[in-house]
CSV table of C-alpha atoms and ligand atoms in Angstrom, one decimal:
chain,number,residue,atom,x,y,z
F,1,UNK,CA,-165.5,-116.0,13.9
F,2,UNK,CA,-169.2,-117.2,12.4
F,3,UNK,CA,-168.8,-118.3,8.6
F,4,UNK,CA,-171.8,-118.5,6.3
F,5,UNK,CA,-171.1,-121.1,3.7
F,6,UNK,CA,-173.6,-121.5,0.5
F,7,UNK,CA,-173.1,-124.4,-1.9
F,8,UNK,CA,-174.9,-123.2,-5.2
F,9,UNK,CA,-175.7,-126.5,-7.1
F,10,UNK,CA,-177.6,-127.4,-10.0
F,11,UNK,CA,-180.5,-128.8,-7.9
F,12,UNK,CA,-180.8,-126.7,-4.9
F,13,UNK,CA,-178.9,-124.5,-3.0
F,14,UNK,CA,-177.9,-124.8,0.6
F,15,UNK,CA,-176.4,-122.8,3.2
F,16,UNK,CA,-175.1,-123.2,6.5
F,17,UNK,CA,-173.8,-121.1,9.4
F,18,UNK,CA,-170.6,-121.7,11.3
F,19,UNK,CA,-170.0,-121.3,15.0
F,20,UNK,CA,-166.4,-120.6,16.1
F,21,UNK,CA,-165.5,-123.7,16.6
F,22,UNK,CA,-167.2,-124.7,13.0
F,23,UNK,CA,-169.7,-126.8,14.3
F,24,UNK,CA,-173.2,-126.6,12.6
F,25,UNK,CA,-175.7,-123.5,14.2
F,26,UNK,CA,-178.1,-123.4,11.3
F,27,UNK,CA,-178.8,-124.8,8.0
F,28,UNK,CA,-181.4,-124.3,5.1
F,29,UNK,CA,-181.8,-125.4,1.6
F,30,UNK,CA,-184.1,-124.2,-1.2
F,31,UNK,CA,-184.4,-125.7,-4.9
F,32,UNK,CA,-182.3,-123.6,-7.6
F,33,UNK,CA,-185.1,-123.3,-10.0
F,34,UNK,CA,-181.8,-122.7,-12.6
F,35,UNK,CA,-185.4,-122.0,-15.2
F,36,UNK,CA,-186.1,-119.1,-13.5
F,37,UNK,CA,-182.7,-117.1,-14.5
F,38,UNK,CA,-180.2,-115.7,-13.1
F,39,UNK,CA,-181.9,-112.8,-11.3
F,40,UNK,CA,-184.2,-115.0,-9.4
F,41,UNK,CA,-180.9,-117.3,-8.4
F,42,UNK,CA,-179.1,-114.6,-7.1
F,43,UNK,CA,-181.8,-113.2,-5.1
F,44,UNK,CA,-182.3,-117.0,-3.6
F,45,UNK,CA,-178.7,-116.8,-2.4
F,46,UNK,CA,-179.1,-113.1,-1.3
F,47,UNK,CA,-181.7,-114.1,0.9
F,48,UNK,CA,-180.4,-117.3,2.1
F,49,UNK,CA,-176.8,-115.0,3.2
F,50,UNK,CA,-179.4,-112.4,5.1
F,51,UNK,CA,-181.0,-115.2,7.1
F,52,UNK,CA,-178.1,-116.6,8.5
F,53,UNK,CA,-176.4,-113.5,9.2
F,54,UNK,CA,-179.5,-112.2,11.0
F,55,UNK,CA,-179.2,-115.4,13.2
F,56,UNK,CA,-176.2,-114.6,13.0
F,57,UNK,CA,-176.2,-111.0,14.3
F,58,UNK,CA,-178.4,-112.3,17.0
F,59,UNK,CA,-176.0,-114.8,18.3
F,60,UNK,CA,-172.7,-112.3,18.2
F,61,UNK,CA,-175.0,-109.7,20.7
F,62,UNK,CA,-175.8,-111.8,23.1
F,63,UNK,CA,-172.0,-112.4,23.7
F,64,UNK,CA,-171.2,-108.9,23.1
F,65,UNK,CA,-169.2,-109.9,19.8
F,66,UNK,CA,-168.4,-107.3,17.0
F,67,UNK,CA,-166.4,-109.2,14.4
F,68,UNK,CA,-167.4,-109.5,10.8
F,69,UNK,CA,-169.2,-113.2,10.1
F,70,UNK,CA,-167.6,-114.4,6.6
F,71,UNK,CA,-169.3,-115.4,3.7
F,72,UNK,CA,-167.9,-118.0,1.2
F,73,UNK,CA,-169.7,-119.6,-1.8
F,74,UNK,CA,-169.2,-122.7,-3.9
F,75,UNK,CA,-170.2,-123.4,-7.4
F,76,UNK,CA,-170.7,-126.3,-9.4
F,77,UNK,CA,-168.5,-125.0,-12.3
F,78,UNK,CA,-165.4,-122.8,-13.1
F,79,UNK,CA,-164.7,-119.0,-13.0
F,80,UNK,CA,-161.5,-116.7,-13.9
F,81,UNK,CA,-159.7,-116.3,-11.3
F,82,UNK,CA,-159.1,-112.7,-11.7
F,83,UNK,CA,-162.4,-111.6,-13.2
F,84,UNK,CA,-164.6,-113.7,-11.2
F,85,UNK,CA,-166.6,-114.4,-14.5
F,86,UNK,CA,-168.5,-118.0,-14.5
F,87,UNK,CA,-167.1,-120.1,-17.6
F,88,UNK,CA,-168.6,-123.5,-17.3
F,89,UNK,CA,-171.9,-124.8,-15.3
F,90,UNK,CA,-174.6,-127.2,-15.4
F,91,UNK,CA,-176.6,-124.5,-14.1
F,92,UNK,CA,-176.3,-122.8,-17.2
F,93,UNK,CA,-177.9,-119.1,-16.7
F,94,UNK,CA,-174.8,-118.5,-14.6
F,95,UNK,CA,-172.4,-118.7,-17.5
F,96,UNK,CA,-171.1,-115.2,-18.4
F,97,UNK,CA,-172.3,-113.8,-14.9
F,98,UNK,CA,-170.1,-112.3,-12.4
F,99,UNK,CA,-171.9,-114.0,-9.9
F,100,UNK,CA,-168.6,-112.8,-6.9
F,101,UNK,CA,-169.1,-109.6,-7.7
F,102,UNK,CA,-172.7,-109.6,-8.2
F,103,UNK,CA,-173.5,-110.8,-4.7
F,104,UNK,CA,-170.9,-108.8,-3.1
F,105,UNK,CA,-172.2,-105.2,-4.8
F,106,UNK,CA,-176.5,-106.6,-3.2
F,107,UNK,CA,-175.0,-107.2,0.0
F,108,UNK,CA,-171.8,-104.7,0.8
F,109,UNK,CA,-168.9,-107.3,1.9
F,110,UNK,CA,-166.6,-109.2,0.0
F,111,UNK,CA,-167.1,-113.2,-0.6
F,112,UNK,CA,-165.0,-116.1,-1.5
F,113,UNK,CA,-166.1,-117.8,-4.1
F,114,UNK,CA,-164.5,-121.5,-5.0
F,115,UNK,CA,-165.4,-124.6,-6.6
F,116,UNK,CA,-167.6,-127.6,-5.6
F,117,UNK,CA,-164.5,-129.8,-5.9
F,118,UNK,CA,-162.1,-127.2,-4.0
F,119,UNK,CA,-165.1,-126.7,-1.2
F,120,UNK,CA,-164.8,-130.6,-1.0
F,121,UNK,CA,-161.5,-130.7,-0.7
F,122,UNK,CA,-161.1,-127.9,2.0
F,123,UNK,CA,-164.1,-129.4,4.4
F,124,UNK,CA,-162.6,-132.9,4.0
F,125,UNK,CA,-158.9,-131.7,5.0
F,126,UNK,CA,-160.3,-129.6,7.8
F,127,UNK,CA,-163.4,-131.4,9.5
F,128,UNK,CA,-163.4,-135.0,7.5
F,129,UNK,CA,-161.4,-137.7,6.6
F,130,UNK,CA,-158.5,-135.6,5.9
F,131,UNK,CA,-158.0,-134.5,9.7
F,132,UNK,CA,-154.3,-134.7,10.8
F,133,UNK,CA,-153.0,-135.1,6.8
F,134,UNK,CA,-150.4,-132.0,6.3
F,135,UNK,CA,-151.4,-132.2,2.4
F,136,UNK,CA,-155.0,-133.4,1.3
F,137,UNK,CA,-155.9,-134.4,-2.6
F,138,UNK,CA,-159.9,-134.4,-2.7
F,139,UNK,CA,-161.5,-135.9,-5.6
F,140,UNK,CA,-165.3,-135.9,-6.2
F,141,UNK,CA,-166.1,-138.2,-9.1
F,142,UNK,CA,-169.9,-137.4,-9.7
F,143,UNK,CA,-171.9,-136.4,-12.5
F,144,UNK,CA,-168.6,-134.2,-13.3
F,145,UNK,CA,-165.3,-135.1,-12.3
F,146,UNK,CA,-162.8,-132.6,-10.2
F,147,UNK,CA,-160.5,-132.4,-7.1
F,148,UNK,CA,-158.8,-129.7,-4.9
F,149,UNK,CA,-155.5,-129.1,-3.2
F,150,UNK,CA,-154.8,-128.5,0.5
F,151,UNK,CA,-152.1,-128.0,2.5
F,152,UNK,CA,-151.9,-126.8,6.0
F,153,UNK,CA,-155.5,-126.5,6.3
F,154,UNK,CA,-155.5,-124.0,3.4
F,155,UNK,CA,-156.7,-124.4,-0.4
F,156,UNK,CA,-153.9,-124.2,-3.1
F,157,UNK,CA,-155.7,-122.8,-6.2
F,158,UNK,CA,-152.6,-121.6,-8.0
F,159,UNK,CA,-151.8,-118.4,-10.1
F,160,UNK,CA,-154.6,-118.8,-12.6
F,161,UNK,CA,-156.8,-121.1,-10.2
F,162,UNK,CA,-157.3,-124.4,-12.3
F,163,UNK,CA,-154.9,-125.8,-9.4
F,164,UNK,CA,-156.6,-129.4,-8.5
F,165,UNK,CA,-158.3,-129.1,-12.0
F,166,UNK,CA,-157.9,-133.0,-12.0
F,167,UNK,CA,-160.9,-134.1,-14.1
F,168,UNK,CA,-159.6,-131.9,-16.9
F,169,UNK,CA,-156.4,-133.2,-17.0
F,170,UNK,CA,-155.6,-135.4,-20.3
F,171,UNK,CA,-155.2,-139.2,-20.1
F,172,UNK,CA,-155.3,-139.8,-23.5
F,173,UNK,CA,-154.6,-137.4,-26.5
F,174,UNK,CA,-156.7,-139.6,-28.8
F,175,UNK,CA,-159.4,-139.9,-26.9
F,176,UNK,CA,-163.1,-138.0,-27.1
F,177,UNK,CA,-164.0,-134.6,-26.9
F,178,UNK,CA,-164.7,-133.3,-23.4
F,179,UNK,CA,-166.9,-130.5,-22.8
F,180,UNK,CA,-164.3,-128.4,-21.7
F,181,UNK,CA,-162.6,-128.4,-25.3
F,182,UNK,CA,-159.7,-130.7,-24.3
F,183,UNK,CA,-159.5,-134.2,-25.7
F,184,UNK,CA,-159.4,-137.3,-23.5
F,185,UNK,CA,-160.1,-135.8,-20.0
F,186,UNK,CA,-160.9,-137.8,-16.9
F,187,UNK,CA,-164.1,-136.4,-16.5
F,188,UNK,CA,-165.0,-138.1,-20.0
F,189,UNK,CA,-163.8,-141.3,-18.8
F,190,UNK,CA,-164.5,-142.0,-14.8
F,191,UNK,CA,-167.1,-139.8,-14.4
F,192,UNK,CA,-171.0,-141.1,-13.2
F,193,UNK,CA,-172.3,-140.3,-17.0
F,194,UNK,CA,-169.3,-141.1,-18.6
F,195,UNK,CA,-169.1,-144.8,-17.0
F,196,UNK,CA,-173.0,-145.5,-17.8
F,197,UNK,CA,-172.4,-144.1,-21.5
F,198,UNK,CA,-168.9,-146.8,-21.6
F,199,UNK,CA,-171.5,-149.4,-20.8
F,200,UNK,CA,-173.7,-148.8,-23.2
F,201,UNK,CA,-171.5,-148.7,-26.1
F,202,UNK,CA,-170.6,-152.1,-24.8
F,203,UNK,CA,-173.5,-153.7,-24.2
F,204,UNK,CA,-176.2,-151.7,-26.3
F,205,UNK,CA,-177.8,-151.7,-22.7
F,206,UNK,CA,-178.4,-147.5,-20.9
F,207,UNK,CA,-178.8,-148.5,-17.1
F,208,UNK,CA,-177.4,-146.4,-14.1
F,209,UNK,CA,-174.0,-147.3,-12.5
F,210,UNK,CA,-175.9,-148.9,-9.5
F,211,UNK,CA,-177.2,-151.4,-11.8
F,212,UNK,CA,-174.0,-152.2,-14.2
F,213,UNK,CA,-172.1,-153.5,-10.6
F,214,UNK,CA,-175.1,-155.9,-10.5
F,215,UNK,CA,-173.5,-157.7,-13.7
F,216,UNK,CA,-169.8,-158.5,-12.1
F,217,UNK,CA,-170.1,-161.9,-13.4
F,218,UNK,CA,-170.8,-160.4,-17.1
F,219,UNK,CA,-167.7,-160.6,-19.8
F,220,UNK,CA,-168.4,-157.3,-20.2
F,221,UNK,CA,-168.1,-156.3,-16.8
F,222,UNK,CA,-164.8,-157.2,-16.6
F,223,UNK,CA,-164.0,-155.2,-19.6
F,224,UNK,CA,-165.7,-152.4,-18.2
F,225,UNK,CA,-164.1,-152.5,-14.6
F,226,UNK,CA,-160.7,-153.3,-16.1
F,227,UNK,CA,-160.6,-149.6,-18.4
F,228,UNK,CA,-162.2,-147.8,-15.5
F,229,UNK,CA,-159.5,-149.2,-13.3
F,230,UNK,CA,-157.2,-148.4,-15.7
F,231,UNK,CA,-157.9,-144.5,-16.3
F,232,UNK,CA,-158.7,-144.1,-12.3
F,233,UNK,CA,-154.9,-145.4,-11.8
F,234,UNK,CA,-153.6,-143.4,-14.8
F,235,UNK,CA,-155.3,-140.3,-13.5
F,236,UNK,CA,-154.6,-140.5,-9.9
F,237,UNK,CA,-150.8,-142.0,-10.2
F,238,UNK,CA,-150.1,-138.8,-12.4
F,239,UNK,CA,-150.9,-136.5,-9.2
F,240,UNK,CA,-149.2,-138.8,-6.6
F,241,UNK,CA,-146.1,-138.5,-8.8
F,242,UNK,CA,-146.2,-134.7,-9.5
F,243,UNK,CA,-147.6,-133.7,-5.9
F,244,UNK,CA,-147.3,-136.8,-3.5
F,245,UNK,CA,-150.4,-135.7,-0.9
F,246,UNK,CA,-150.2,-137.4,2.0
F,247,UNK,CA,-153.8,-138.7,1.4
F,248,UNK,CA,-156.2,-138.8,-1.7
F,249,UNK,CA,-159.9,-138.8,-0.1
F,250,UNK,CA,-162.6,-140.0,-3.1
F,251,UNK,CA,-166.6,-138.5,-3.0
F,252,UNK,CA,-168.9,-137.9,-4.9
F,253,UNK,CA,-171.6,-141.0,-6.0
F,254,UNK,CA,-168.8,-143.0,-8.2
F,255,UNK,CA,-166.8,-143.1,-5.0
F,256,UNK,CA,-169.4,-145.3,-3.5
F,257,UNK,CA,-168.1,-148.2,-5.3
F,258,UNK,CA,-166.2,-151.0,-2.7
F,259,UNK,CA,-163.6,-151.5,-5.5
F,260,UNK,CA,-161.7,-148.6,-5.7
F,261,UNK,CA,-160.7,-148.9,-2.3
F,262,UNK,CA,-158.8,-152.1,-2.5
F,263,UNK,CA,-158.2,-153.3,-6.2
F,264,UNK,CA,-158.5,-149.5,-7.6
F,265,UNK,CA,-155.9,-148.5,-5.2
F,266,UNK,CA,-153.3,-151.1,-6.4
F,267,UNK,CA,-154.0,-150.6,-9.8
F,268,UNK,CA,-152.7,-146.7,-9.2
F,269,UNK,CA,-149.7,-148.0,-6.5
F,270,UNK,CA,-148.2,-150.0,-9.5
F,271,UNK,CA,-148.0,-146.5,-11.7
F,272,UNK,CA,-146.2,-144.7,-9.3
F,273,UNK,CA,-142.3,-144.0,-8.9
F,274,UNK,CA,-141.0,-146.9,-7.4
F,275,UNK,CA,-144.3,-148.1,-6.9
F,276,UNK,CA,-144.4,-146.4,-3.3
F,277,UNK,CA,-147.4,-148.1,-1.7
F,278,UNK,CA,-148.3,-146.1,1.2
F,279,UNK,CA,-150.5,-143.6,0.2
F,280,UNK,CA,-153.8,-143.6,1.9
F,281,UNK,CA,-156.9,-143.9,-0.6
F,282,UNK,CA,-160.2,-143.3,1.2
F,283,UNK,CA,-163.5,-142.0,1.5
F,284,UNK,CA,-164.9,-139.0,2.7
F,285,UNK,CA,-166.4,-138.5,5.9
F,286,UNK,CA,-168.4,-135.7,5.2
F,287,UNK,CA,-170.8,-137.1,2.6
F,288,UNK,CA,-173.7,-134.6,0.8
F,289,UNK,CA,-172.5,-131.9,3.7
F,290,UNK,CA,-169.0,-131.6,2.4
F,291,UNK,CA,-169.6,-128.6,0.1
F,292,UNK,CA,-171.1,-126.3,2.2
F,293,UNK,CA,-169.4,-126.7,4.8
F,294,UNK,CA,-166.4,-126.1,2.8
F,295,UNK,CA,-167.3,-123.0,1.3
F,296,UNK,CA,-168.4,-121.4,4.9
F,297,UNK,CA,-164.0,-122.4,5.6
F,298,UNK,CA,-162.9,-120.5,2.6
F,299,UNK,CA,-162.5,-117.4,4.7
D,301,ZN,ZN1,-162.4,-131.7,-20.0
């Protein structure tokens, strides 16, 4: 079956169409323009779905094909489950919008609609570093902070669909105020933002993350790297123990950092039951591509 993926983000939006065999027949990518509204937004996707299925369309008669070519879509924020309704996003004129439902009345099929983080997750399991893994934990740790669960191939979203909801998860019940309303989430500690504002309120200094790992030799470096080791073992030592994937792949920009491949993964063996030190900790495979392609395998 062809799949059309689209991967709405805050910046641009991409789309991509599947062959059978989910290798890569086209791809395109416009900016989101988020200032011009919602309207314009969902037209930009509308026409991005039409020009891959016409392509599409074109492929399937030549081989005589008549099956349905899926469509799946991920956001960058979160959505009821059983509404569809868009709670949280960066791109903000989306909030309140029943973006599933919206597309599916302009273009008469149904859509899945996921997650960045669950998209992620599912391409990773499928096509990237997670290949041959019964049970995949993907994390992206970016300018937000999420995961996604999948087994067998398929994503676990659970009976409300905050299933993977990692970033939101609460390491410390004294800690600050995260966005989401909860205190002392993940997100407001090992995210991209939340790392550079750590810094600063160390060293009086605002410089990206790039630039902070220039200063390893600084005392307040070590600090630094110590309580973001600390939090990424706390958080990810809490899933191994409750779900025990057989591998946790990282993305997202803060998972560019050497580090938490060899001392960040100890720092989380040492937290788990029995401290069990065999599960794999790596890096995605898929890089920028990993979220459209995972919203094209929803279906
Ligand atoms: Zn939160």
């Amino acid at each position: 079956m062809h799949k059309i993926g689209i991967d709405l983000g805050g910046t641009k939006i991409e789309s991509v169409l599947l062959d059978d065999d989910n290798s890569i027949i086209r791809k395109s990518r416009v900016l989101t323009e988020k200032q011009k509204g919602y309207n314009f937004i969902l037209d930009s996707i509308v026409s991005q779905i039409k020009e891959m299925s016409f392509e599409s369309e074109r492929l399937k008669s030549m081989r005589n094909l008549k099956e349905e070519t899926s469509i799946g879509i991920g956001i960058n924020g979160t959505f009821l489950k059983k509404t569809g309704t868009v709670t949280h996003s960066s791109t903000d004129c989306i909030i309140g919008s029943n973006l599933k439902y919206d597309l599916e009345s302009k273009l008469g099929q149904k859509i899945s609609m996921e997650n960045d983080a669950n998209c992620f997750a599912m391409a990773e399991a499928n096509l990237g570093s997670g290949q041959g893994f019964t049970s995949v934990f993907g994390v992206i740790m970016g300018t937000g902070v999420g995961a996604g669960i999948v087994i067998n191939g398929k994503l676990f979203s659970g009976k409300l669909g905050v299933a993977g909801e990692w970033g939101h998860h609460s390491i410390n019940p004294n800690g600050k105020k995260c966005y989401c309303g909860n205190i002392g989430c993940v997100d407001t500690y090992i995210s991209g933002p939340s790392l550079e504002l750590r810094w600063h309120e160390l060293t009086g200094e605002q410089i990206p993350l790039e630039s902070i790992l220039n200063f390893s030799s600084n005392v307040n470096f070590k600090q630094w790297k110590s309580e973001f080791l600390e939090n990424f073992a706390v958080g990810l030592s809490n899933v191994i123990n409750i779900i025990d994937p057989d591998v946790i792949i990282l993305g997202g920009g803060v998972s560019n950092i050497p580090f938490l491949y060899n001392e960040g993964k100890e720092a989380v063996y040492r937290k788990i039951v029995g401290h069990n030190m065999e599960t794999p900790i790596i890096s995605n495979k898929l890089g920028d591509s990993s979220g459209v392609i995972g919203a094209a395998l929803l279906n």
